[in-house]
């Protein structure tokens, strides 16, 4: 009798559990790509030719900076406080405004 109670309880959980697992396993249909912004890693922006043009319009030569390889994995917003004033919030706001038009 105890076995039937345990199996009954387990089987009542099986259907919702299976449905939940199916949702987790299903690929996300039509996920919207992240909007381009200065919150994205720099390398993500530079991988998009239009976004790269915007960044370089406001920050010419950034891709040639000696520390580019070290900083490309983080966002411009993250880099800003460490730039000793070279990267200004106004510049990043202008980049974001231009990126929204893409």
XYZ file of N, CA, C and O in Angstrom:
408
model
N 0.823 -1.186 0.000
C 0.000 0.000 0.000
C 0.872 1.257 0.000
O 0.574 2.209 -0.695
N 1.963 1.242 0.758
C 2.842 2.400 0.791
C 3.454 2.650 -0.573
O 3.611 3.790 -0.970
N 3.780 1.570 -1.283
C 4.369 1.731 -2.615
C 3.411 2.459 -3.543
O 3.814 3.333 -4.297
N 2.148 2.129 -3.508
C 1.197 2.767 -4.416
C 1.026 4.251 -4.089
O 0.833 5.068 -4.974
N 1.114 4.620 -2.820
C 1.020 6.027 -2.451
C 2.230 6.802 -2.986
O 2.100 7.907 -3.515
N 3.411 6.196 -2.846
C 4.631 6.850 -3.317
C 4.605 6.978 -4.830
O 4.865 8.047 -5.370
N 4.270 5.879 -5.525
C 4.229 5.934 -6.976
C 3.134 6.875 -7.466
O 3.305 7.572 -8.456
N 2.014 6.925 -6.761
C 0.940 7.843 -7.129
C 1.395 9.290 -6.995
O 1.118 10.124 -7.852
N 2.102 9.591 -5.915
C 2.607 10.954 -5.714
C 3.635 11.309 -6.778
O 3.634 12.419 -7.314
N 4.507 10.373 -7.101
C 5.522 10.618 -8.125
C 4.887 10.806 -9.490
O 5.296 11.676 -10.246
N 3.892 9.995 -9.800
C 3.274 10.121 -11.118
C 2.496 11.425 -11.237
O 2.397 11.997 -12.316
N 1.963 11.937 -10.125
C 1.253 13.215 -10.208
C 2.220 14.376 -10.439
O 1.833 15.413 -10.956
N 3.480 14.186 -10.070
C 4.492 15.212 -10.320
C 5.095 15.085 -11.714
O 5.639 16.052 -12.239
N 4.999 13.916 -12.294
C 5.690 13.649 -13.556
C 5.213 14.552 -14.689
O 6.020 15.081 -15.446
N 3.922 14.753 -14.821
C 3.408 15.550 -15.933
C 3.853 17.006 -15.845
O 4.404 17.536 -16.806
N 3.667 17.712 -14.692
C 4.157 19.095 -14.644
C 5.672 19.179 -14.775
O 6.205 20.097 -15.402
N 6.368 18.202 -14.221
C 7.824 18.197 -14.306
C 8.265 18.018 -15.749
O 9.136 18.733 -16.234
N 7.640 17.101 -16.451
C 7.982 16.868 -17.856
C 7.684 18.107 -18.693
O 8.465 18.483 -19.565
N 6.563 18.756 -18.404
C 6.217 19.965 -19.154
C 7.246 21.065 -18.894
O 7.659 21.770 -19.814
N 7.660 21.199 -17.653
C 8.667 22.201 -17.305
C 10.002 21.914 -17.971
O 10.664 22.815 -18.486
N 10.392 20.649 -17.981
C 11.657 20.268 -18.613
C 11.601 20.515 -20.119
O 12.572 20.935 -20.723
N 10.447 20.282 -20.735
C 10.304 20.521 -22.169
C 10.473 22.005 -22.484
O 11.084 22.369 -23.479
N 9.942 22.860 -21.624
C 10.106 24.300 -21.831
C 11.564 24.712 -21.728
O 12.043 25.552 -22.482
N 12.271 24.119 -20.763
C 13.680 24.448 -20.596
C 14.510 23.972 -21.782
O 15.465 24.631 -22.175
N 14.148 22.826 -22.342
C 14.923 22.245 -23.423
C 14.614 22.903 -24.770
O 15.441 22.879 -25.663
N 13.442 23.504 -24.892
C 13.049 24.100 -26.169
C 13.872 25.350 -26.443
O 14.105 26.152 -25.561
N 14.326 25.509 -27.669
C 15.070 26.731 -27.994
C 14.153 27.937 -27.908
O 12.971 27.851 -28.203
N 14.689 29.034 -27.485
C 13.905 30.262 -27.374
C 13.550 30.735 -28.774
O 14.423 30.999 -29.583
N 12.281 30.795 -29.041
C 11.828 31.202 -30.364
C 11.821 32.716 -30.461
O 11.274 33.398 -29.623
N 12.458 33.203 -31.486
C 12.463 34.626 -31.805
C 12.923 35.502 -30.642
O 12.278 36.471 -30.302
N 14.031 35.135 -30.015
C 14.573 36.000 -28.970
C 15.086 37.267 -29.626
O 15.764 37.232 -30.643
N 14.739 38.385 -29.039
C 15.166 39.667 -29.595
C 16.641 39.879 -29.266
O 17.051 39.726 -28.126
N 17.454 40.233 -30.267
C 18.869 40.477 -29.983
C 19.028 41.700 -29.085
O 18.191 42.594 -29.076
N 20.114 41.705 -28.328
C 20.380 42.833 -27.438
C 20.543 44.110 -28.256
O 21.169 44.105 -29.311
N 19.965 45.178 -27.752
C 20.100 46.472 -28.425
C 21.544 46.936 -28.320
O 22.213 46.701 -27.314
N 22.002 47.572 -29.361
C 23.359 48.100 -29.359
C 23.434 49.276 -28.395
O 22.609 50.189 -28.449
N 24.415 49.234 -27.502
C 24.610 50.327 -26.558
C 26.013 50.247 -25.977
O 26.717 49.243 -26.147
N 26.390 51.297 -25.275
C 27.709 51.333 -24.636
C 27.754 50.449 -23.395
O 28.777 50.383 -22.724
N 26.666 49.743 -23.113
C 26.632 48.765 -22.016
C 27.120 47.393 -22.476
O 27.407 46.530 -21.651
N 27.199 47.193 -23.781
C 27.681 45.914 -24.326
C 29.204 45.878 -24.286
O 29.858 46.926 -24.323
N 29.784 44.682 -24.261
C 31.249 44.609 -24.368
C 31.716 45.303 -25.649
O 31.067 45.206 -26.695
N 32.814 45.978 -25.558
C 33.357 46.727 -26.690
C 33.532 45.835 -27.915
O 33.213 46.231 -29.033
N 33.993 44.599 -27.716
C 34.207 43.707 -28.852
C 32.897 43.372 -29.562
O 32.898 43.153 -30.772
N 31.784 43.387 -28.847
C 30.482 43.162 -29.492
C 30.122 44.322 -30.403
O 29.616 44.119 -31.508
N 30.380 45.528 -29.938
C 30.115 46.694 -30.779
C 31.024 46.700 -31.997
O 30.581 46.973 -33.116
N 32.285 46.382 -31.785
C 33.257 46.454 -32.877
C 33.066 45.323 -33.895
O 33.553 45.416 -35.016
N 32.345 44.287 -33.524
C 32.066 43.187 -34.454
C 30.963 43.559 -35.446
O 30.820 42.936 -36.491
N 30.192 44.587 -35.127
C 29.136 45.082 -35.999
C 29.701 46.296 -36.732
O 30.047 47.300 -36.108
N 29.805 46.223 -38.047
C 30.463 47.281 -38.826
C 29.812 48.648 -38.630
O 30.512 49.658 -38.536
N 28.498 48.701 -38.556
C 27.810 49.981 -38.364
C 28.080 50.540 -36.964
O 28.341 51.735 -36.810
N 28.022 49.668 -35.961
C 28.290 50.111 -34.590
C 29.745 50.540 -34.446
O 30.050 51.537 -33.776
N 30.634 49.813 -35.092
C 32.060 50.166 -35.058
C 32.274 51.565 -35.631
O 33.013 52.370 -35.051
N 31.602 51.862 -36.734
C 31.728 53.185 -37.347
C 31.252 54.280 -36.393
O 31.873 55.345 -36.296
N 30.181 53.995 -35.661
C 29.670 54.967 -34.689
C 30.683 55.183 -33.571
O 31.003 56.322 -33.216
N 31.197 54.097 -33.020
C 32.167 54.205 -31.922
C 33.390 54.979 -32.381
O 33.852 55.906 -31.693
N 33.905 54.641 -33.543
C 35.125 55.305 -34.030
C 34.868 56.747 -34.461
O 35.793 57.562 -34.443
N 33.640 57.073 -34.813
C 33.287 58.466 -35.117
C 33.488 59.334 -33.872
O 34.002 60.441 -33.955
N 33.080 58.803 -32.735
C 33.161 59.555 -31.479
C 34.488 59.349 -30.737
O 34.879 60.199 -29.936
N 35.132 58.224 -31.010
C 36.382 57.891 -30.326
C 37.396 57.379 -31.354
O 37.747 56.200 -31.366
N 37.861 58.283 -32.228
C 38.772 57.854 -33.298
C 40.020 57.157 -32.740
O 40.591 57.596 -31.747
N 40.390 56.074 -33.398
C 41.604 55.355 -33.019
C 41.463 54.433 -31.826
O 42.431 53.795 -31.412
N 40.252 54.316 -31.276
C 40.068 53.453 -30.103
C 40.527 52.026 -30.379
O 41.160 51.387 -29.540
N 40.239 51.538 -31.583
C 40.616 50.170 -31.936
C 42.123 49.995 -32.090
O 42.624 48.879 -32.155
N 42.859 51.096 -32.116
C 44.323 51.045 -32.225
C 45.014 51.332 -30.893
O 46.237 51.334 -30.807
N 44.221 51.588 -29.853
C 44.781 51.893 -28.533
C 45.632 50.713 -28.044
O 45.252 49.551 -28.238
N 46.789 50.985 -27.414
C 47.662 49.895 -26.953
C 46.989 48.923 -25.980
O 47.366 47.754 -25.923
N 45.964 49.378 -25.275
C 45.281 48.506 -24.307
C 43.982 47.912 -24.852
O 43.206 47.321 -24.101
N 43.745 48.074 -26.138
C 42.484 47.607 -26.716
C 42.216 46.132 -26.407
O 41.107 45.775 -26.012
N 43.219 45.287 -26.564
C 43.003 43.849 -26.325
C 42.609 43.560 -24.881
O 41.849 42.628 -24.624
N 43.095 44.342 -23.940
C 42.747 44.131 -22.542
C 41.358 44.674 -22.214
O 40.689 44.154 -21.322
N 40.920 45.724 -22.907
C 39.653 46.350 -22.548
C 38.471 45.928 -23.415
O 37.335 46.230 -23.088
N 38.701 45.193 -24.481
C 37.615 44.878 -25.414
C 36.539 43.964 -24.829
O 35.424 43.937 -25.328
N 36.842 43.264 -23.753
C 35.865 42.341 -23.180
C 34.877 43.031 -22.234
O 33.937 42.395 -21.760
N 35.073 44.320 -21.983
C 34.163 45.048 -21.093
C 33.525 46.214 -21.844
O 33.965 46.599 -22.922
N 32.502 46.782 -21.253
C 31.780 47.866 -21.914
C 32.495 49.204 -21.739
O 33.294 49.388 -20.816
N 32.166 50.120 -22.626
C 32.711 51.471 -22.519
C 32.258 52.130 -21.215
O 33.011 52.883 -20.608
N 31.042 51.828 -20.780
C 30.541 52.382 -19.499
C 31.369 51.860 -18.333
O 31.585 52.583 -17.365
N 31.847 50.631 -18.426
C 32.679 50.061 -17.372
C 34.076 50.673 -17.409
O 34.679 50.927 -16.363
N 34.569 50.930 -18.588
C 35.912 51.492 -18.752
C 35.975 52.953 -18.312
O 36.988 53.410 -17.785
N 34.895 53.688 -18.505
C 34.881 55.139 -18.281
C 35.510 55.579 -16.949
O 36.367 56.469 -16.961
N 35.166 55.000 -15.809
C 35.749 55.486 -14.552
C 37.265 55.292 -14.459
O 37.923 55.957 -13.675
N 37.795 54.395 -15.252
C 39.231 54.101 -15.223
C 40.008 54.840 -16.313
O 41.205 54.653 -16.449
N 39.321 55.675 -17.075
C 39.955 56.329 -18.232
C 40.645 57.641 -17.885
O 41.121 58.329 -18.784
N 40.683 57.975 -16.624
C 41.316 59.220 -16.164
C 40.720 60.429 -16.882
O 41.423 61.352 -17.283
N 39.418 60.398 -17.069
C 38.711 61.520 -17.668
C 38.727 61.571 -19.176
O 38.133 62.466 -19.773
N 39.399 60.638 -19.819
C 39.468 60.652 -21.287
C 38.149 60.242 -21.935
O 37.841 60.676 -23.037
N 37.409 59.367 -21.256
C 36.095 58.963 -21.763
C 35.051 59.699 -20.928
O 34.995 59.542 -19.713
N 34.254 60.495 -21.581
C 33.247 61.326 -20.912
C 31.856 60.712 -21.078
O 31.556 60.082 -22.101
N 31.023 60.915 -20.089
C 29.645 60.425 -20.147
C 28.923 61.006 -21.362
O 28.133 60.310 -22.012
N 29.213 62.266 -21.687
C 28.571 62.910 -22.838
C 28.930 62.185 -24.140
O 28.092 62.054 -25.032
N 30.157 61.734 -24.241
C 30.584 61.001 -25.430
C 29.829 59.682 -25.538
O 29.339 59.315 -26.614
N 29.719 58.978 -24.414
C 29.005 57.700 -24.428
C 27.521 57.904 -24.703
O 26.900 57.096 -25.401
N 26.957 58.988 -24.187
C 25.557 59.291 -24.477
C 25.355 59.561 -25.974
O 24.367 59.131 -26.565
N 26.319 60.243 -26.584
C 26.239 60.519 -28.025
C 26.361 59.218 -28.833
O 25.651 59.027 -29.832
N 27.240 58.332 -28.394
C 27.393 57.028 -29.060
C 26.073 56.262 -28.945
O 25.569 55.721 -29.934
N 25.495 56.236 -27.747
C 24.217 55.523 -27.549
C 23.125 56.107 -28.450
O 22.344 55.359 -29.043
N 23.077 57.425 -28.553
C 22.054 58.066 -29.400
C 22.234 57.639 -30.856
O 21.243 57.323 -31.538
N 23.477 57.621 -31.323
C 23.722 57.194 -32.708
C 23.427 55.712 -32.907
O 22.915 55.301 -33.955
N 23.751 54.901 -31.911
C 23.499 53.454 -32.019
C 22.002 53.165 -32.110
O 21.592 52.219 -32.782
N 21.188 53.969 -31.456
C 19.726 53.757 -31.499
C 19.171 53.973 -32.895
O 18.091 53.465 -33.210
N 19.895 54.710 -33.721
C 19.394 54.967 -35.078
C 19.700 53.827 -36.047
O 19.196 53.826 -37.163
N 20.536 52.888 -35.613
C 20.908 51.766 -36.500
C 19.790 50.744 -36.603
O 19.042 50.510 -35.719
